[in-house]
PDB file of C-alpha atoms and ligand atoms in Angstrom:
ATOM      1  CA  MET A   1      18.809  64.069 -51.696  1.00  0.00           C
ATOM      2  CA  SER A   2      17.710  66.086 -48.389  1.00  0.00           C
ATOM      3  CA  THR A   3      17.113  63.735 -45.994  1.00  0.00           C
ATOM      4  CA  ALA A   4      14.395  64.582 -43.624  1.00  0.00           C
ATOM      5  CA  ILE A   5      15.328  64.731 -39.770  1.00  0.00           C
ATOM      6  CA  VAL A   6      11.845  63.506 -37.778  1.00  0.00           C
ATOM      7  CA  ARG A   7      12.332  63.823 -33.906  1.00  0.00           C
ATOM      8  CA  ILE A   8       8.669  62.443 -33.357  1.00  0.00           C
ATOM      9  CA  VAL A   9       7.322  58.406 -33.254  1.00  0.00           C
ATOM     10  CA  SER A  10       3.866  60.107 -34.140  1.00  0.00           C
ATOM     11  CA  GLU A  11       4.836  62.166 -37.606  1.00  0.00           C
ATOM     12  CA  LEU A  12       7.660  58.450 -38.281  1.00  0.00           C
ATOM     13  CA  ARG A  13       4.755  56.744 -37.749  1.00  0.00           C
ATOM     14  CA  SER A  14       1.994  58.781 -40.238  1.00  0.00           C
ATOM     15  CA  ILE A  15       5.477  59.238 -42.399  1.00  0.00           C
ATOM     16  CA  VAL A  16       6.032  55.064 -42.738  1.00  0.00           C
ATOM     17  CA  ALA A  17       2.419  54.370 -42.583  1.00  0.00           C
ATOM     18  CA  ALA A  18       2.097  56.538 -46.295  1.00  0.00           C
ATOM     19  CA  TRP A  19       4.988  54.134 -47.245  1.00  0.00           C
ATOM     20  CA  ARG A  20       3.418  50.959 -46.558  1.00  0.00           C
ATOM     21  CA  ARG A  21       0.018  52.593 -48.654  1.00  0.00           C
ATOM     22  CA  GLU A  22       2.023  52.426 -51.555  1.00  0.00           C
ATOM     23  CA  GLY A  23       3.839  49.460 -50.852  1.00  0.00           C
ATOM     24  CA  LEU A  24       7.006  50.231 -50.604  1.00  0.00           C
ATOM     25  CA  LYS A  25      10.224  47.828 -48.980  1.00  0.00           C
ATOM     26  CA  ILE A  26      11.527  49.504 -45.319  1.00  0.00           C
ATOM     27  CA  ALA A  27      14.331  49.333 -43.603  1.00  0.00           C
ATOM     28  CA  VAL A  28      16.019  50.592 -40.367  1.00  0.00           C
ATOM     29  CA  VAL A  29      19.944  51.467 -39.710  1.00  0.00           C
ATOM     30  CA  PRO A  30      20.489  52.029 -36.317  1.00  0.00           C
ATOM     31  CA  THR A  31      22.938  54.120 -34.989  1.00  0.00           C
ATOM     32  CA  MET A  32      23.874  56.182 -31.963  1.00  0.00           C
ATOM     33  CA  GLY A  33      25.738  59.114 -34.464  1.00  0.00           C
ATOM     34  CA  ALA A  34      29.543  59.888 -34.185  1.00  0.00           C
ATOM     35  CA  LEU A  35      28.325  57.950 -38.343  1.00  0.00           C
ATOM     36  CA  HIS A  36      31.258  56.491 -40.297  1.00  0.00           C
ATOM     37  CA  GLU A  37      31.876  54.110 -42.797  1.00  0.00           C
ATOM     38  CA  GLY A  38      31.125  51.362 -41.010  1.00  0.00           C
ATOM     39  CA  HIS A  39      27.808  52.926 -40.719  1.00  0.00           C
ATOM     40  CA  LEU A  40      27.702  54.129 -43.745  1.00  0.00           C
ATOM     41  CA  SER A  41      27.986  50.750 -45.695  1.00  0.00           C
ATOM     42  CA  LEU A  42      25.424  49.497 -43.694  1.00  0.00           C
ATOM     43  CA  VAL A  43      23.110  52.511 -44.851  1.00  0.00           C
ATOM     44  CA  ARG A  44      24.312  51.641 -48.548  1.00  0.00           C
ATOM     45  CA  ALA A  45      23.103  47.783 -48.115  1.00  0.00           C
ATOM     46  CA  ALA A  46      20.112  49.382 -47.042  1.00  0.00           C
ATOM     47  CA  LEU A  47      18.845  51.097 -49.630  1.00  0.00           C
ATOM     48  CA  ALA A  48      20.008  48.182 -51.549  1.00  0.00           C
ATOM     49  CA  LYS A  49      18.078  46.149 -50.426  1.00  0.00           C
ATOM     50  CA  ALA A  50      15.067  48.676 -49.149  1.00  0.00           C
ATOM     51  CA  ASP A  51      12.581  51.407 -50.680  1.00  0.00           C
ATOM     52  CA  ARG A  52      13.069  53.202 -48.093  1.00  0.00           C
ATOM     53  CA  VAL A  53      15.922  53.592 -45.906  1.00  0.00           C
ATOM     54  CA  ILE A  54      15.476  55.132 -41.722  1.00  0.00           C
ATOM     55  CA  VAL A  55      18.681  55.931 -39.787  1.00  0.00           C
ATOM     56  CA  THR A  56      18.254  56.476 -36.250  1.00  0.00           C
ATOM     57  CA  LEU A  57      20.035  58.225 -33.741  1.00  0.00           C
ATOM     58  CA  PHE A  58      19.541  57.831 -30.623  1.00  0.00           C
ATOM     59  CA  VAL A  59      22.470  57.305 -27.492  1.00  0.00           C
ATOM     60  CA  ASN A  60      20.619  55.208 -25.328  1.00  0.00           C
ATOM     61  CA  PRO A  61      21.534  56.335 -21.587  1.00  0.00           C
ATOM     62  CA  ARG A  62      20.645  52.978 -20.457  1.00  0.00           C
ATOM     63  CA  GLN A  63      23.338  51.308 -22.401  1.00  0.00           C
ATOM     64  CA  PHE A  64      26.333  53.526 -20.637  1.00  0.00           C
ATOM     65  CA  ASN A  65      26.942  51.821 -17.194  1.00  0.00           C
ATOM     66  CA  ASN A  66      29.403  54.564 -16.758  1.00  0.00           C
ATOM     67  CA  ALA A  67      28.494  58.384 -16.378  1.00  0.00           C
ATOM     68  CA  ASP A  68      31.985  59.875 -17.701  1.00  0.00           C
ATOM     69  CA  ASP A  69      31.118  57.724 -20.890  1.00  0.00           C
ATOM     70  CA  LEU A  70      28.078  58.632 -21.252  1.00  0.00           C
ATOM     71  CA  ALA A  71      29.141  62.240 -21.225  1.00  0.00           C
ATOM     72  CA  ALA A  72      31.835  61.627 -24.188  1.00  0.00           C
ATOM     73  CA  TYR A  73      30.312  60.072 -26.600  1.00  0.00           C
ATOM     74  CA  PRO A  74      30.536  62.050 -29.364  1.00  0.00           C
ATOM     75  CA  ARG A  75      27.139  63.768 -30.438  1.00  0.00           C
ATOM     76  CA  THR A  76      27.803  65.485 -34.711  1.00  0.00           C
ATOM     77  CA  GLU A  77      24.257  65.384 -35.872  1.00  0.00           C
ATOM     78  CA  HIS A  78      25.319  68.164 -38.301  1.00  0.00           C
ATOM     79  CA  ASP A  79      27.464  65.937 -39.790  1.00  0.00           C
ATOM     80  CA  ASP A  80      25.765  62.633 -39.842  1.00  0.00           C
ATOM     81  CA  ALA A  81      22.703  64.548 -41.193  1.00  0.00           C
ATOM     82  CA  ALA A  82      25.450  65.303 -44.160  1.00  0.00           C
ATOM     83  CA  LYS A  83      26.894  62.338 -44.467  1.00  0.00           C
ATOM     84  CA  LEU A  84      23.738  60.717 -44.683  1.00  0.00           C
ATOM     85  CA  ALA A  85      22.220  63.390 -47.617  1.00  0.00           C
ATOM     86  CA  SER A  86      25.061  62.447 -49.354  1.00  0.00           C
ATOM     87  CA  ALA A  87      24.335  58.727 -49.159  1.00  0.00           C
ATOM     88  CA  GLY A  88      20.891  58.827 -49.765  1.00  0.00           C
ATOM     89  CA  ALA A  89      19.171  57.400 -46.238  1.00  0.00           C
ATOM     90  CA  HIS A  90      15.521  58.895 -46.722  1.00  0.00           C
ATOM     91  CA  ILE A  91      15.019  59.593 -42.810  1.00  0.00           C
ATOM     92  CA  LEU A  92      17.161  60.109 -39.826  1.00  0.00           C
ATOM     93  CA  TYR A  93      14.581  59.635 -37.013  1.00  0.00           C
ATOM     94  CA  ALA A  94      16.198  61.902 -33.762  1.00  0.00           C
ATOM     95  CA  PRO A  95      13.961  61.475 -30.931  1.00  0.00           C
ATOM     96  CA  ASP A  96      15.031  62.819 -27.689  1.00  0.00           C
ATOM     97  CA  ALA A  97      15.683  61.409 -24.312  1.00  0.00           C
ATOM     98  CA  ALA A  98      12.361  62.499 -22.821  1.00  0.00           C
ATOM     99  CA  ASP A  99      10.474  60.485 -26.284  1.00  0.00           C
ATOM    100  CA  ILE A 100      12.363  56.935 -25.375  1.00  0.00           C
ATOM    101  CA  TYR A 101      11.783  57.139 -21.983  1.00  0.00           C
ATOM    102  CA  PRO A 102       8.794  59.265 -21.247  1.00  0.00           C
ATOM    103  CA  GLN A 103       7.926  59.683 -17.109  1.00  0.00           C
ATOM    104  CA  GLY A 104       6.712  56.676 -15.722  1.00  0.00           C
ATOM    105  CA  PHE A 105       8.883  54.775 -18.128  1.00  0.00           C
ATOM    106  CA  GLY A 106       9.375  51.113 -16.606  1.00  0.00           C
ATOM    107  CA  THR A 107       9.765  47.957 -18.822  1.00  0.00           C
ATOM    108  CA  THR A 108      13.403  46.082 -19.573  1.00  0.00           C
ATOM    109  CA  VAL A 109      14.294  44.115 -22.340  1.00  0.00           C
ATOM    110  CA  ALA A 110      16.476  41.530 -20.534  1.00  0.00           C
ATOM    111  CA  VAL A 111      17.684  38.693 -23.297  1.00  0.00           C
ATOM    112  CA  GLY A 112      19.143  35.371 -21.783  1.00  0.00           C
ATOM    113  CA  GLY A 113      21.866  32.897 -22.843  1.00  0.00           C
ATOM    114  CA  VAL A 114      23.916  35.553 -25.562  1.00  0.00           C
ATOM    115  CA  SER A 115      23.730  38.834 -23.468  1.00  0.00           C
ATOM    116  CA  GLU A 116      25.947  36.659 -20.997  1.00  0.00           C
ATOM    117  CA  GLY A 117      29.695  36.234 -21.043  1.00  0.00           C
ATOM    118  CA  LEU A 118      31.855  38.413 -23.185  1.00  0.00           C
ATOM    119  CA  CYS A 119      30.888  42.427 -22.891  1.00  0.00           C
ATOM    120  CA  GLY A 120      27.577  41.427 -20.634  1.00  0.00           C
ATOM    121  CA  THR A 121      30.439  40.272 -17.920  1.00  0.00           C
ATOM    122  CA  PHE A 122      32.078  44.053 -17.676  1.00  0.00           C
ATOM    123  CA  ARG A 123      29.653  45.646 -18.622  1.00  0.00           C
ATOM    124  CA  PRO A 124      26.700  45.183 -16.635  1.00  0.00           C
ATOM    125  CA  GLY A 125      23.120  46.004 -17.640  1.00  0.00           C
ATOM    126  CA  HIS A 126      24.851  47.426 -21.466  1.00  0.00           C
ATOM    127  CA  PHE A 127      22.867  44.479 -23.242  1.00  0.00           C
ATOM    128  CA  ASP A 128      19.378  45.624 -21.363  1.00  0.00           C
ATOM    129  CA  GLY A 129      19.695  48.254 -22.316  1.00  0.00           C
ATOM    130  CA  VAL A 130      20.343  47.802 -26.513  1.00  0.00           C
ATOM    131  CA  ALA A 131      17.969  45.062 -26.408  1.00  0.00           C
ATOM    132  CA  THR A 132      15.147  47.838 -24.341  1.00  0.00           C
ATOM    133  CA  VAL A 133      16.399  50.545 -27.334  1.00  0.00           C
ATOM    134  CA  VAL A 134      16.413  48.934 -30.059  1.00  0.00           C
ATOM    135  CA  THR A 135      13.253  46.596 -29.250  1.00  0.00           C
ATOM    136  CA  LYS A 136      11.595  50.150 -29.169  1.00  0.00           C
ATOM    137  CA  LEU A 137      13.192  51.406 -32.364  1.00  0.00           C
ATOM    138  CA  LEU A 138      12.227  48.361 -34.844  1.00  0.00           C
ATOM    139  CA  LEU A 139       8.286  48.303 -33.200  1.00  0.00           C
ATOM    140  CA  GLN A 140       8.420  52.966 -34.119  1.00  0.00           C
ATOM    141  CA  THR A 141       9.668  52.248 -37.962  1.00  0.00           C
ATOM    142  CA  GLY A 142       7.839  49.149 -37.779  1.00  0.00           C
ATOM    143  CA  ALA A 143      10.752  48.165 -40.336  1.00  0.00           C
ATOM    144  CA  ASP A 144      10.836  45.335 -42.954  1.00  0.00           C
ATOM    145  CA  LEU A 145      14.565  44.546 -42.609  1.00  0.00           C
ATOM    146  CA  ALA A 146      16.998  45.862 -39.758  1.00  0.00           C
ATOM    147  CA  PHE A 147      20.958  46.201 -40.157  1.00  0.00           C
ATOM    148  CA  PHE A 148      23.681  45.966 -37.470  1.00  0.00           C
ATOM    149  CA  GLY A 149      27.309  45.631 -37.652  1.00  0.00           C
ATOM    150  CA  GLU A 150      29.314  42.378 -37.391  1.00  0.00           C
ATOM    151  CA  LYS A 151      32.133  44.689 -35.561  1.00  0.00           C
ATOM    152  CA  ASP A 152      29.310  44.664 -32.367  1.00  0.00           C
ATOM    153  CA  PHE A 153      29.188  41.161 -32.893  1.00  0.00           C
ATOM    154  CA  GLN A 154      26.913  39.591 -29.474  1.00  0.00           C
ATOM    155  CA  GLN A 155      24.684  42.685 -29.853  1.00  0.00           C
ATOM    156  CA  LEU A 156      23.911  41.386 -32.298  1.00  0.00           C
ATOM    157  CA  HIS A 157      23.668  37.629 -31.278  1.00  0.00           C
ATOM    158  CA  VAL A 158      21.104  40.240 -28.705  1.00  0.00           C
ATOM    159  CA  VAL A 159      18.974  41.369 -31.641  1.00  0.00           C
ATOM    160  CA  ARG A 160      18.364  38.215 -33.539  1.00  0.00           C
ATOM    161  CA  GLN A 161      17.274  36.692 -30.097  1.00  0.00           C
ATOM    162  CA  LEU A 162      15.100  39.092 -29.142  1.00  0.00           C
ATOM    163  CA  VAL A 163      13.636  39.359 -32.592  1.00  0.00           C
ATOM    164  CA  ARG A 164      12.642  35.713 -32.614  1.00  0.00           C
ATOM    165  CA  ASP A 165      11.492  35.610 -28.926  1.00  0.00           C
ATOM    166  CA  LEU A 166       9.284  38.647 -29.309  1.00  0.00           C
ATOM    167  CA  ASP A 167       8.140  37.204 -32.889  1.00  0.00           C
ATOM    168  CA  ILE A 168       8.617  40.900 -34.121  1.00  0.00           C
ATOM    169  CA  PRO A 169       8.768  40.586 -37.871  1.00  0.00           C
ATOM    170  CA  ILE A 170      11.708  42.309 -38.823  1.00  0.00           C
ATOM    171  CA  GLU A 171      14.646  40.489 -40.865  1.00  0.00           C
ATOM    172  CA  ILE A 172      18.110  41.156 -39.171  1.00  0.00           C
ATOM    173  CA  ILE A 173      21.037  41.390 -41.397  1.00  0.00           C
ATOM    174  CA  ALA A 174      24.582  41.925 -40.920  1.00  0.00           C
ATOM    175  CA  GLY A 175      27.005  43.777 -42.213  1.00  0.00           C
ATOM    176  CA  PRO A 176      31.065  43.022 -42.167  1.00  0.00           C
ATOM    177  CA  THR A 177      33.232  45.399 -39.789  1.00  0.00           C
ATOM    178  CA  VAL A 178      34.453  48.231 -41.742  1.00  0.00           C
ATOM    179  CA  ARG A 179      38.742  48.419 -40.851  1.00  0.00           C
ATOM    180  CA  GLU A 180      40.557  51.427 -41.652  1.00  0.00           C
ATOM    181  CA  ALA A 181      43.620  50.700 -43.989  1.00  0.00           C
ATOM    182  CA  ASP A 182      46.089  49.297 -41.384  1.00  0.00           C
ATOM    183  CA  GLY A 183      42.961  47.208 -40.702  1.00  0.00           C
ATOM    184  CA  LEU A 184      41.682  48.931 -36.816  1.00  0.00           C
ATOM    185  CA  ALA A 185      38.112  48.032 -36.512  1.00  0.00           C
ATOM    186  CA  MET A 186      36.134  51.559 -37.424  1.00  0.00           C
ATOM    187  CA  SER A 187      34.395  52.722 -34.559  1.00  0.00           C
ATOM    188  CA  SER A 188      33.125  56.224 -32.804  1.00  0.00           C
ATOM    189  CA  ARG A 189      35.054  55.234 -29.641  1.00  0.00           C
ATOM    190  CA  ASN A 190      38.365  55.477 -32.274  1.00  0.00           C
ATOM    191  CA  ALA A 191      38.047  59.431 -32.343  1.00  0.00           C
ATOM    192  CA  ARG A 192      39.158  59.296 -28.350  1.00  0.00           C
ATOM    193  CA  LEU A 193      42.418  57.235 -29.618  1.00  0.00           C
ATOM    194  CA  SER A 194      45.408  59.899 -28.688  1.00  0.00           C
ATOM    195  CA  LEU A 195      47.537  59.793 -31.383  1.00  0.00           C
ATOM    196  CA  ALA A 196      50.613  57.319 -29.809  1.00  0.00           C
ATOM    197  CA  GLU A 197      47.399  55.318 -29.512  1.00  0.00           C
ATOM    198  CA  ARG A 198      45.791  55.559 -32.443  1.00  0.00           C
ATOM    199  CA  ASN A 199      49.405  54.234 -33.983  1.00  0.00           C
ATOM    200  CA  ARG A 200      48.843  51.549 -31.823  1.00  0.00           C
ATOM    201  CA  ALA A 201      45.560  49.796 -32.454  1.00  0.00           C
ATOM    202  CA  PRO A 202      46.107  47.977 -35.282  1.00  0.00           C
ATOM    203  CA  ARG A 203      47.707  45.562 -33.619  1.00  0.00           C
ATOM    204  CA  LEU A 204      44.754  44.898 -31.705  1.00  0.00           C
ATOM    205  CA  ALA A 205      43.594  43.125 -35.667  1.00  0.00           C
ATOM    206  CA  GLU A 206      46.991  41.722 -36.325  1.00  0.00           C
ATOM    207  CA  ILE A 207      47.045  39.826 -33.263  1.00  0.00           C
ATOM    208  CA  LEU A 208      43.270  38.522 -34.037  1.00  0.00           C
ATOM    209  CA  VAL A 209      44.734  37.568 -37.497  1.00  0.00           C
ATOM    210  CA  GLN A 210      47.586  36.146 -35.935  1.00  0.00           C
ATOM    211  CA  THR A 211      45.399  33.601 -33.578  1.00  0.00           C
ATOM    212  CA  ALA A 212      42.958  32.819 -35.990  1.00  0.00           C
ATOM    213  CA  GLU A 213      45.678  32.151 -38.866  1.00  0.00           C
ATOM    214  CA  ARG A 214      47.336  29.819 -35.522  1.00  0.00           C
ATOM    215  CA  LEU A 215      44.072  28.018 -34.502  1.00  0.00           C
ATOM    216  CA  SER A 216      42.723  27.318 -37.780  1.00  0.00           C
ATOM    217  CA  SER A 217      46.401  25.448 -38.095  1.00  0.00           C
ATOM    218  CA  GLY A 218      45.743  22.925 -35.180  1.00  0.00           C
ATOM    219  CA  GLN A 219      47.199  25.027 -32.949  1.00  0.00           C
ATOM    220  CA  LEU A 220      46.620  24.534 -28.837  1.00  0.00           C
ATOM    221  CA  ILE A 221      43.350  26.862 -28.062  1.00  0.00           C
ATOM    222  CA  LYS A 222      44.543  27.157 -25.193  1.00  0.00           C
ATOM    223  CA  ARG A 223      47.682  27.975 -25.250  1.00  0.00           C
ATOM    224  CA  VAL A 224      47.380  30.125 -28.390  1.00  0.00           C
ATOM    225  CA  LEU A 225      44.755  32.507 -26.744  1.00  0.00           C
ATOM    226  CA  SER A 226      46.814  33.061 -24.072  1.00  0.00           C
ATOM    227  CA  GLU A 227      49.729  33.898 -26.126  1.00  0.00           C
ATOM    228  CA  ALA A 228      48.171  36.395 -27.791  1.00  0.00           C
ATOM    229  CA  GLN A 229      46.677  37.800 -24.795  1.00  0.00           C
ATOM    230  CA  GLU A 230      50.279  38.227 -23.499  1.00  0.00           C
ATOM    231  CA  ALA A 231      51.336  40.198 -27.407  1.00  0.00           C
ATOM    232  CA  ILE A 232      48.035  42.536 -26.996  1.00  0.00           C
ATOM    233  CA  LEU A 233      49.477  43.582 -23.548  1.00  0.00           C
ATOM    234  CA  ALA A 234      52.963  43.340 -24.766  1.00  0.00           C
ATOM    235  CA  ALA A 235      51.760  46.196 -27.813  1.00  0.00           C
ATOM    236  CA  GLY A 236      50.969  48.479 -25.356  1.00  0.00           C
ATOM    237  CA  PHE A 237      47.632  47.578 -24.403  1.00  0.00           C
ATOM    238  CA  SER A 238      46.808  48.262 -20.548  1.00  0.00           C
ATOM    239  CA  LYS A 239      44.158  45.027 -20.605  1.00  0.00           C
ATOM    240  CA  VAL A 240      42.326  42.863 -21.559  1.00  0.00           C
ATOM    241  CA  GLU A 241      38.618  41.568 -20.830  1.00  0.00           C
ATOM    242  CA  TYR A 242      38.646  39.415 -22.709  1.00  0.00           C
ATOM    243  CA  LEU A 243      40.266  37.443 -25.280  1.00  0.00           C
ATOM    244  CA  GLU A 244      37.877  33.470 -25.834  1.00  0.00           C
ATOM    245  CA  LEU A 245      36.856  32.157 -29.244  1.00  0.00           C
ATOM    246  CA  ARG A 246      33.442  31.689 -29.414  1.00  0.00           C
ATOM    247  CA  ALA A 247      30.736  29.566 -31.456  1.00  0.00           C
ATOM    248  CA  ASP A 248      30.175  31.744 -34.981  1.00  0.00           C
ATOM    249  CA  SER A 249      25.690  31.210 -34.822  1.00  0.00           C
ATOM    250  CA  ASP A 250      25.245  31.122 -31.130  1.00  0.00           C
ATOM    251  CA  LEU A 251      27.950  32.041 -28.394  1.00  0.00           C
ATOM    252  CA  ALA A 252      28.534  29.255 -26.874  1.00  0.00           C
ATOM    253  CA  SER A 253      31.946  28.524 -25.106  1.00  0.00           C
ATOM    254  CA  ILE A 254      34.196  25.929 -27.885  1.00  0.00           C
ATOM    255  CA  VAL A 255      37.118  24.049 -26.171  1.00  0.00           C
ATOM    256  CA  ARG A 256      37.620  22.548 -29.419  1.00  0.00           C
ATOM    257  CA  LEU A 257      37.853  24.067 -33.096  1.00  0.00           C
ATOM    258  CA  ASP A 258      34.698  21.806 -34.455  1.00  0.00           C
ATOM    259  CA  ARG A 259      31.908  24.308 -36.157  1.00  0.00           C
ATOM    260  CA  PRO A 260      32.005  27.561 -37.625  1.00  0.00           C
ATOM    261  CA  ALA A 261      33.962  30.572 -34.867  1.00  0.00           C
ATOM    262  CA  ARG A 262      34.832  33.335 -33.970  1.00  0.00           C
ATOM    263  CA  LEU A 263      37.602  35.178 -32.199  1.00  0.00           C
ATOM    264  CA  LEU A 264      36.696  37.734 -29.825  1.00  0.00           C
ATOM    265  CA  VAL A 265      37.873  40.400 -27.881  1.00  0.00           C
ATOM    266  CA  ALA A 266      37.844  43.695 -25.267  1.00  0.00           C
ATOM    267  CA  ALA A 267      41.280  45.436 -24.541  1.00  0.00           C
ATOM    268  CA  TRP A 268      41.578  49.151 -22.600  1.00  0.00           C
ATOM    269  CA  LEU A 269      44.148  51.605 -24.869  1.00  0.00           C
ATOM    270  CA  GLY A 270      44.726  54.288 -21.963  1.00  0.00           C
ATOM    271  CA  GLN A 271      40.564  54.917 -21.398  1.00  0.00           C
ATOM    272  CA  THR A 272      39.456  53.448 -24.691  1.00  0.00           C
ATOM    273  CA  ARG A 273      37.772  50.186 -24.585  1.00  0.00           C
ATOM    274  CA  LEU A 274      38.100  48.414 -27.709  1.00  0.00           C
ATOM    275  CA  ILE A 275      36.635  45.152 -28.742  1.00  0.00           C
ATOM    276  CA  ASP A 276      36.925  43.692 -32.262  1.00  0.00           C
ATOM    277  CA  ASN A 277      35.548  40.287 -33.316  1.00  0.00           C
ATOM    278  CA  LEU A 278      37.136  37.343 -36.082  1.00  0.00           C
ATOM    279  CA  GLN A 279      36.182  34.794 -38.362  1.00  0.00           C
ATOM    280  CA  VAL A 280      38.124  31.961 -37.421  1.00  0.00           C
ATOM    281  CA  ALA A 281      38.339  29.245 -40.498  1.00  0.00           C
ATOM    282  CA  LEU A 282      37.618  25.915 -39.334  1.00  0.00           C
ATOM    283  CA  PRO A 283      40.812  22.892 -39.672  1.00  0.00           C
ATOM    284  CA  ARG A 284      41.870  21.367 -42.693  1.00  0.00           C
ATOM    285  CA  PRO A 285      40.790  17.788 -42.042  1.00  0.00           C
ATOM    286  CA  GLU A 286      44.209  16.644 -42.421  1.00  0.00           C
ATOM    287  CA  VAL A 287      45.035  19.464 -39.727  1.00  0.00           C
ATOM    288  CA  VAL A 288      42.129  17.255 -37.491  1.00  0.00           C
ATOM    289  CA  HIS A 289      43.655  15.137 -38.821  1.00  0.00           C
ATOM    290  CA  GLN A 290      47.005  15.647 -37.489  1.00  0.00           C
ATOM    291  CA  ALA A 291      46.259  17.504 -33.796  1.00  0.00           C
ATOM    292  CA  ALA A 292      44.085  14.460 -32.353  1.00  0.00           C
ATOM    293  CA  ALA A 293      47.110  12.150 -34.015  1.00  0.00           C
TER     294      ALA A 293
HETATM  295  O1  PAF B   1      25.239  50.035 -32.052  1.00  0.00           O
HETATM  296  C1  PAF B   1      25.124  50.699 -31.718  1.00  0.00           C
HETATM  297  O2  PAF B   1      25.407  51.928 -31.840  1.00  0.00           O
HETATM  298  C2  PAF B   1      24.140  51.154 -30.588  1.00  0.00           C
HETATM  299  O3  PAF B   1      23.759  50.190 -29.548  1.00  0.00           O
HETATM  300  C3  PAF B   1      22.409  50.810 -31.000  1.00  0.00           C
HETATM  301  C4  PAF B   1      22.411  49.119 -31.394  1.00  0.00           C
HETATM  302  C5  PAF B   1      21.855  52.039 -32.347  1.00  0.00           C
HETATM  303  C6  PAF B   1      21.482  50.780 -30.241  1.00  0.00           C
HETATM  304  O4  PAF B   1      21.745  51.996 -28.940  1.00  0.00           O
END
């Protein structure tokens, strides 16, 4: 099957309107391209739940708070289109920046609460850029379902919140983080790692797994997190921006593991910023009892 490439929103809207007349269910998978297995797993999940799947490809300048990072972002539309055709996506919607942000564009969608802290602290304006473009893409595609990866866990919360707050009639569905065989979370940024860095990178996920196990066994959160931070630096990472335990449901800070939780990390390996996260199992009842004793 070939995937149609659409660049103009009016063309996209007329295709979607025809699908609607046929009563088809439509899904969208927003991406910035440089597609890997993580994205393709979302496309497959979308195909399983919808009759038509639109993948958006737009490297959104408003979510980069660093011009070099934007310039270095991989642009591989030709390969992306081939991967989407094999996966069976129906449309690749790849608009130009001037169409997404035409002259005089003056609106910013700023989501409060869940966009604060974590990446929100270290990438000022990032989530405003994400929220603004995601709002546009959801409205432009008019899809019934939208798929986002758990790898960007805070982003997932930001999107859920904006859809709720703005009454956008779409269901947000999360896909699990897809990992390389050695545990490294798949990311378009992994391609920037040198060979030596790539060999070290999986330590981040290993440390998250060990830390989650220690937390679930009832060990003291503060001590476990500080030792994990030291372990990340000892593994060759140059800086840990954050390593935090947050509530899974709303990203609230937590000091006790008394509800479903998530460990979230951002750390630099050379010139590359990696993020990852992991669900933390609640302690077994006897462990809670022990920790309280
Ligand atoms: O996760 C991404 O690739 C981007 O942040 C998104 C959701 C496509 C918005 O530009």
